[in-house]
Amino acid sequence: MRIDFPGLEAFVAIAERGSFNRAAVHLNLSQTALSHRMRKLEDDLGVRLLMRTTRQVTLTPAGLELLPKARAAIDGLTVSIDALRRQARAGQQHIAIACLPTIAVTYLPQVLAAFARKHRGVSVQVLDNSASEIADHVQSGRAEFGLTIVSANRWDLDITPLMKEPFVLICPAGHRLAGVEAVQWPDLEGQPLVRISPQTGNRVLIDDALGTRREALDWRYEVQHLATAVSLVRAGIALAIVPRLALGITATDGIVTVPLRNPAVTRTLGIIARHGVPISRTAKTLHDLIVKTLKSSDTDPQG
């Protein structure tokens, strides 16, 4: 089946702006041409995507279902086209990698600085996303490799473990647990805690390590990003269990880190790549620099 990308582009522009007029200006089209694209897309699909009145445009249930998928398709195509244009225009190589934000902030600056000294004509795109998004980027080919939490259940990816990182308790400096040498999980019962959504991969590791004991804890808040969790702790709202590297992505003034015991929880960080698909020679250079940097870090090495 032929994919109507102009129609999808028109649909997304209208849905995001809530107006045919604003969408037409954005796409540099006349409203007549825009309406024609939408009508053709709906005719091809055999379903209405938009409800248009004199005052507003709303999405039908079919439109709501299509919108995130259409966005993803257009974004992926746009990234690929932009990369090709940059290479053609500048005659340079372009590589894309995916990376957890905690690793990107802590390690990538020094790695990319060393890489740039040897490869001045190469542009690098860093997709700093969650673990699930990184796996998708690598599997789809949008990224040549990814730096992420490694998981044995990804049979379709080649995995290279590099280091183990502990989870730690973070609490305000004035909290009663701030001065202890280490915290046992029962010490946290009755304390308001903030946890990260399951999409990050960190939540699953903690839940698996604790088993049914996690039900005894007061998970008062849930957020999407580690930086948000750290901010809630800084404000004195709750305590949080985070990977140690999370302290490098936001200000930590007024926050104390305490080791966790019984059980200690760690995550294994490493590189994932598509199974059976070799990365480019230039990407391999960056890959090797990352391996060298992470293996020589002060976090417990893997193997």
Short mmCIF file of C-alpha atoms in Angstrom, two decimals, residues 3-302:
data_model
loop_
_atom_site.label_atom_id
_atom_site.label_comp_id
_atom_site.label_asym_id
_atom_site.label_seq_id
_atom_site.Cartn_x
_atom_site.Cartn_y
_atom_site.Cartn_z
CA ILE A 3 1.75 5.76 2.03
CA ASP A 4 0.34 9.27 1.56
CA PHE A 5 3.05 11.29 3.33
CA PRO A 6 1.76 14.70 2.12
CA GLY A 7 -1.64 13.79 3.54
CA LEU A 8 -0.15 12.65 6.84
CA GLU A 9 1.90 15.86 7.01
CA ALA A 10 -1.27 17.91 6.48
CA PHE A 11 -3.16 15.91 9.10
CA VAL A 12 -0.43 16.32 11.75
CA ALA A 13 -0.07 20.05 11.05
CA ILE A 14 -3.83 20.62 11.43
CA ALA A 15 -4.09 18.43 14.54
CA GLU A 16 -1.18 20.18 16.28
CA ARG A 17 -2.35 23.70 15.44
CA GLY A 18 -6.11 23.18 15.68
CA SER A 19 -6.67 25.28 12.58
CA PHE A 20 -6.61 24.80 8.81
CA ASN A 21 -5.44 28.38 8.41
CA ARG A 22 -2.43 28.06 10.76
CA ALA A 23 -1.54 24.66 9.31
CA ALA A 24 -1.65 26.06 5.76
CA VAL A 25 0.70 28.90 6.75
CA HIS A 26 3.07 26.43 8.43
CA LEU A 27 3.19 24.18 5.34
CA ASN A 28 3.27 27.14 2.93
CA LEU A 29 0.10 25.90 1.21
CA SER A 30 -3.19 27.49 0.29
CA GLN A 31 -6.14 26.39 2.41
CA THR A 32 -7.63 24.85 -0.73
CA ALA A 33 -4.54 22.72 -1.32
CA LEU A 34 -4.45 21.73 2.36
CA SER A 35 -8.12 20.76 2.32
CA HIS A 36 -7.52 18.70 -0.82
CA ARG A 37 -4.70 16.79 0.90
CA MET A 38 -6.88 16.04 3.91
CA ARG A 39 -9.84 14.98 1.80
CA LYS A 40 -7.64 12.66 -0.25
CA LEU A 41 -6.12 11.10 2.89
CA GLU A 42 -9.53 10.48 4.45
CA ASP A 43 -10.88 9.06 1.18
CA ASP A 44 -7.90 6.69 0.91
CA LEU A 45 -8.36 5.52 4.52
CA GLY A 46 -12.13 5.39 4.29
CA VAL A 47 -12.58 7.12 7.65
CA ARG A 48 -12.99 10.65 8.98
CA LEU A 49 -9.99 11.96 10.91
CA LEU A 50 -11.10 15.52 11.63
CA MET A 51 -14.36 17.23 12.60
CA ARG A 52 -14.40 20.80 11.35
CA THR A 53 -16.80 23.54 12.48
CA THR A 54 -16.73 27.27 11.89
CA ARG A 55 -14.86 27.77 15.16
CA GLN A 56 -12.62 24.78 15.72
CA VAL A 57 -11.13 21.55 14.45
CA THR A 58 -11.31 18.40 16.60
CA LEU A 59 -10.01 14.88 16.10
CA THR A 60 -12.33 11.91 15.65
CA PRO A 61 -11.50 8.69 17.55
CA ALA A 62 -9.75 7.46 14.40
CA GLY A 63 -7.78 10.69 14.25
CA LEU A 64 -6.71 10.38 17.89
CA GLU A 65 -5.47 6.86 17.20
CA LEU A 66 -3.56 7.85 14.07
CA LEU A 67 -1.91 11.05 15.36
CA PRO A 68 1.00 9.58 17.43
CA LYS A 69 1.78 7.04 14.71
CA ALA A 70 1.73 9.70 11.99
CA ARG A 71 4.01 11.93 14.09
CA ALA A 72 6.49 9.09 14.58
CA ALA A 73 6.54 8.26 10.86
CA ILE A 74 7.09 11.88 9.83
CA ASP A 75 9.72 12.49 12.53
CA GLY A 76 11.66 9.39 11.49
CA LEU A 77 11.59 10.37 7.83
CA THR A 78 12.55 13.97 8.66
CA VAL A 79 15.57 12.83 10.70
CA SER A 80 16.79 10.62 7.85
CA ILE A 81 16.29 13.29 5.19
CA ASP A 82 18.00 15.97 7.31
CA ALA A 83 20.99 13.69 7.86
CA LEU A 84 21.32 13.02 4.13
CA ARG A 85 21.03 16.73 3.33
CA ARG A 86 23.74 17.60 5.83
CA GLN A 87 26.08 15.02 4.38
CA ALA A 88 25.41 16.14 0.82
CA ARG A 89 25.73 19.83 1.65
CA ALA A 90 28.89 19.64 3.74
CA GLY A 91 30.46 16.52 2.31
CA GLN A 92 30.81 15.21 5.82
CA GLN A 93 29.85 12.09 7.66
CA HIS A 94 27.00 12.00 10.12
CA ILE A 95 26.43 9.40 12.82
CA ALA A 96 23.64 9.06 15.35
CA ILE A 97 23.81 7.31 18.70
CA ALA A 98 21.24 6.85 21.45
CA CYS A 99 22.10 7.37 25.10
CA LEU A 100 20.57 7.53 28.56
CA PRO A 101 20.51 11.16 29.79
CA THR A 102 22.53 10.20 32.89
CA ILE A 103 25.35 8.83 30.72
CA ALA A 104 25.05 11.67 28.21
CA VAL A 105 25.60 14.31 30.90
CA THR A 106 28.29 12.47 32.84
CA TYR A 107 30.49 10.86 30.20
CA LEU A 108 29.65 12.03 26.68
CA PRO A 109 31.14 15.56 26.82
CA GLN A 110 34.70 14.28 27.35
CA VAL A 111 34.19 11.43 24.86
CA LEU A 112 32.85 13.73 22.13
CA ALA A 113 35.65 16.23 22.76
CA ALA A 114 38.24 13.49 22.18
CA PHE A 115 36.33 12.24 19.15
CA ALA A 116 36.10 15.72 17.61
CA ARG A 117 39.86 16.18 17.79
CA LYS A 118 40.32 13.19 15.46
CA HIS A 119 37.19 13.57 13.30
CA ARG A 120 36.55 17.27 12.81
CA GLY A 121 34.32 16.71 9.76
CA VAL A 122 31.87 14.32 11.45
CA SER A 123 28.61 15.51 12.96
CA VAL A 124 27.12 13.51 15.81
CA GLN A 125 23.46 13.32 16.77
CA VAL A 126 22.76 12.18 20.34
CA LEU A 127 19.27 10.78 20.99
CA ASP A 128 19.15 11.13 24.78
CA ASN A 129 16.07 9.11 25.67
CA SER A 130 14.74 6.40 27.97
CA ALA A 131 15.91 2.79 27.81
CA SER A 132 12.86 1.61 25.85
CA GLU A 133 13.22 4.46 23.34
CA ILE A 134 16.94 3.74 22.93
CA ALA A 135 16.23 0.10 22.07
CA ASP A 136 13.68 1.27 19.47
CA HIS A 137 16.15 3.77 17.97
CA VAL A 138 18.81 1.09 17.58
CA GLN A 139 16.47 -1.59 16.27
CA SER A 140 14.99 0.79 13.67
CA GLY A 141 18.43 1.96 12.52
CA ARG A 142 17.92 5.58 13.61
CA ALA A 143 20.95 5.11 15.90
CA GLU A 144 24.02 3.02 15.10
CA PHE A 145 24.33 1.95 18.71
CA GLY A 146 22.94 2.85 22.11
CA LEU A 147 24.28 3.41 25.63
CA THR A 148 21.66 2.10 28.00
CA ILE A 149 20.59 -0.33 30.69
CA VAL A 150 21.35 -3.72 29.20
CA SER A 151 18.75 -6.46 29.40
CA ALA A 152 19.17 -10.13 28.60
CA ASN A 153 15.69 -10.35 27.09
CA ARG A 154 16.66 -8.41 23.94
CA TRP A 155 17.56 -11.34 21.70
CA ASP A 156 17.44 -9.10 18.62
CA LEU A 157 20.30 -6.86 19.82
CA ASP A 158 24.00 -7.42 20.45
CA ILE A 159 24.82 -6.46 24.04
CA THR A 160 28.18 -5.39 25.48
CA PRO A 161 28.04 -4.85 29.29
CA LEU A 162 30.50 -2.20 30.47
CA MET A 163 29.87 -1.28 34.09
CA LYS A 164 27.60 -1.69 37.07
CA GLU A 165 26.07 1.31 38.76
CA PRO A 166 24.45 1.23 42.21
CA PHE A 167 21.11 2.72 43.13
CA VAL A 168 21.29 5.04 46.13
CA LEU A 169 18.90 6.82 48.46
CA ILE A 170 18.81 10.58 48.14
CA CYS A 171 17.31 12.69 50.90
CA PRO A 172 17.39 16.30 52.11
CA ALA A 173 20.48 17.20 54.12
CA GLY A 174 18.41 17.73 57.29
CA HIS A 175 16.63 14.37 57.13
CA ARG A 176 17.24 11.83 59.94
CA LEU A 177 18.64 9.30 57.41
CA ALA A 178 21.13 11.77 55.93
CA GLY A 179 23.84 10.97 58.47
CA VAL A 180 23.69 7.18 58.51
CA GLU A 181 26.38 5.00 56.93
CA ALA A 182 23.89 2.93 54.94
CA VAL A 183 20.14 2.47 54.75
CA GLN A 184 18.24 -0.80 55.00
CA TRP A 185 15.00 -0.96 53.00
CA PRO A 186 12.84 -1.40 56.14
CA ASP A 187 14.21 1.98 57.30
CA LEU A 188 12.24 3.56 54.46
CA GLU A 189 8.84 2.27 55.58
CA GLY A 190 6.54 5.17 56.39
CA GLN A 191 8.66 7.62 54.40
CA PRO A 192 7.04 9.30 51.36
CA LEU A 193 8.96 8.14 48.29
CA VAL A 194 9.03 9.20 44.65
CA ARG A 195 9.65 6.67 41.90
CA ILE A 196 10.23 6.82 38.18
CA SER A 197 7.77 5.49 35.59
CA PRO A 198 8.34 1.93 34.29
CA GLN A 199 9.36 3.16 30.82
CA THR A 200 12.81 4.17 32.09
CA GLY A 201 13.84 0.62 33.04
CA ASN A 202 14.97 1.75 36.51
CA ARG A 203 11.57 1.05 38.05
CA VAL A 204 11.61 -2.57 36.86
CA LEU A 205 15.04 -3.21 38.39
CA ILE A 206 13.95 -1.91 41.79
CA ASP A 207 10.63 -3.77 41.74
CA ASP A 208 12.35 -7.04 40.78
CA ALA A 209 14.99 -6.65 43.51
CA LEU A 210 12.45 -5.91 46.25
CA GLY A 211 9.75 -8.38 45.24
CA THR A 212 6.71 -8.17 47.51
CA ARG A 213 8.63 -5.97 49.96
CA ARG A 214 8.01 -3.02 47.68
CA GLU A 215 4.34 -3.04 48.75
CA ALA A 216 5.35 -2.03 52.28
CA LEU A 217 6.82 1.24 51.01
CA ASP A 218 4.89 4.49 50.54
CA TRP A 219 5.37 5.33 46.86
CA ARG A 220 3.67 8.68 47.20
CA TYR A 221 4.74 10.22 43.87
CA GLU A 222 5.56 9.01 40.37
CA VAL A 223 7.43 11.06 37.76
CA GLN A 224 8.78 10.52 34.27
CA HIS A 225 12.32 11.84 34.68
CA LEU A 226 15.11 11.44 37.21
CA ALA A 227 15.74 15.19 37.32
CA THR A 228 12.16 15.71 38.51
CA ALA A 229 12.62 13.14 41.28
CA VAL A 230 15.78 14.90 42.45
CA SER A 231 13.92 18.22 42.47
CA LEU A 232 11.16 16.79 44.69
CA VAL A 233 13.79 15.54 47.13
CA ARG A 234 15.50 18.92 47.17
CA ALA A 235 12.15 20.52 48.03
CA GLY A 236 11.76 18.15 50.99
CA ILE A 237 8.61 16.53 49.58
CA ALA A 238 9.88 12.95 49.43
CA LEU A 239 12.90 10.67 49.32
CA ALA A 240 13.98 8.86 46.14
CA ILE A 241 15.89 5.79 45.00
CA VAL A 242 17.95 6.73 41.95
CA PRO A 243 21.00 5.51 40.00
CA ARG A 244 24.14 7.19 41.29
CA LEU A 245 24.75 8.90 37.93
CA ALA A 246 21.41 10.73 38.27
CA LEU A 247 23.13 13.17 40.60
CA GLY A 248 25.12 14.49 37.66
CA ILE A 249 22.09 15.68 35.66
CA THR A 250 20.77 18.32 38.05
CA ALA A 251 21.83 20.52 40.94
CA THR A 252 22.32 18.52 44.14
CA ASP A 253 22.73 21.31 46.68
CA GLY A 254 21.01 20.37 49.93
CA ILE A 255 20.83 16.67 48.98
CA VAL A 256 22.67 13.77 50.66
CA THR A 257 23.39 10.38 49.08
CA VAL A 258 23.17 7.25 51.23
CA PRO A 259 24.09 3.68 50.12
CA LEU A 260 21.33 1.04 50.14
CA ARG A 261 21.74 -2.42 51.66
CA ASN A 262 19.84 -5.71 51.88
CA PRO A 263 19.37 -5.80 49.02
CA ALA A 264 21.81 -3.55 47.23
CA VAL A 265 20.35 -2.76 43.81
CA THR A 266 22.46 -2.12 40.72
CA ARG A 267 21.91 -1.63 37.03
CA THR A 268 24.27 -2.82 34.29
CA LEU A 269 25.11 -0.20 31.69
CA GLY A 270 26.48 -1.06 28.29
CA ILE A 271 26.24 -0.76 24.54
CA ILE A 272 23.54 -2.28 22.36
CA ALA A 273 23.66 -2.61 18.56
CA ARG A 274 21.60 -4.34 15.90
CA HIS A 275 22.33 -8.04 15.73
CA GLY A 276 24.27 -8.95 12.59
CA VAL A 277 24.55 -5.34 11.35
CA PRO A 278 28.08 -3.90 11.63
CA ILE A 279 28.37 -0.24 12.55
CA SER A 280 30.28 2.19 10.33
CA ARG A 281 34.03 2.66 10.73
CA THR A 282 33.59 6.18 12.12
CA ALA A 283 30.92 5.04 14.57
CA LYS A 284 33.27 2.25 15.66
CA THR A 285 35.86 4.86 16.63
CA LEU A 286 33.32 6.63 18.82
CA HIS A 287 32.13 3.28 20.16
CA ASP A 288 35.68 2.35 21.23
CA LEU A 289 36.23 5.71 22.93
CA ILE A 290 33.05 5.22 24.93
CA VAL A 291 34.04 1.69 25.93
CA LYS A 292 37.45 2.90 27.11
CA THR A 293 35.97 5.82 29.09
CA LEU A 294 33.23 3.85 30.83
CA LYS A 295 35.46 0.90 31.69
CA SER A 296 38.01 3.24 33.27
CA SER A 297 35.35 5.14 35.28
CA ASP A 298 35.09 4.90 39.05
CA THR A 299 31.85 2.90 38.83
CA ASP A 300 32.27 -0.81 39.45
CA PRO A 301 33.38 -2.37 36.14
CA GLN A 302 31.45 -5.25 34.63
#
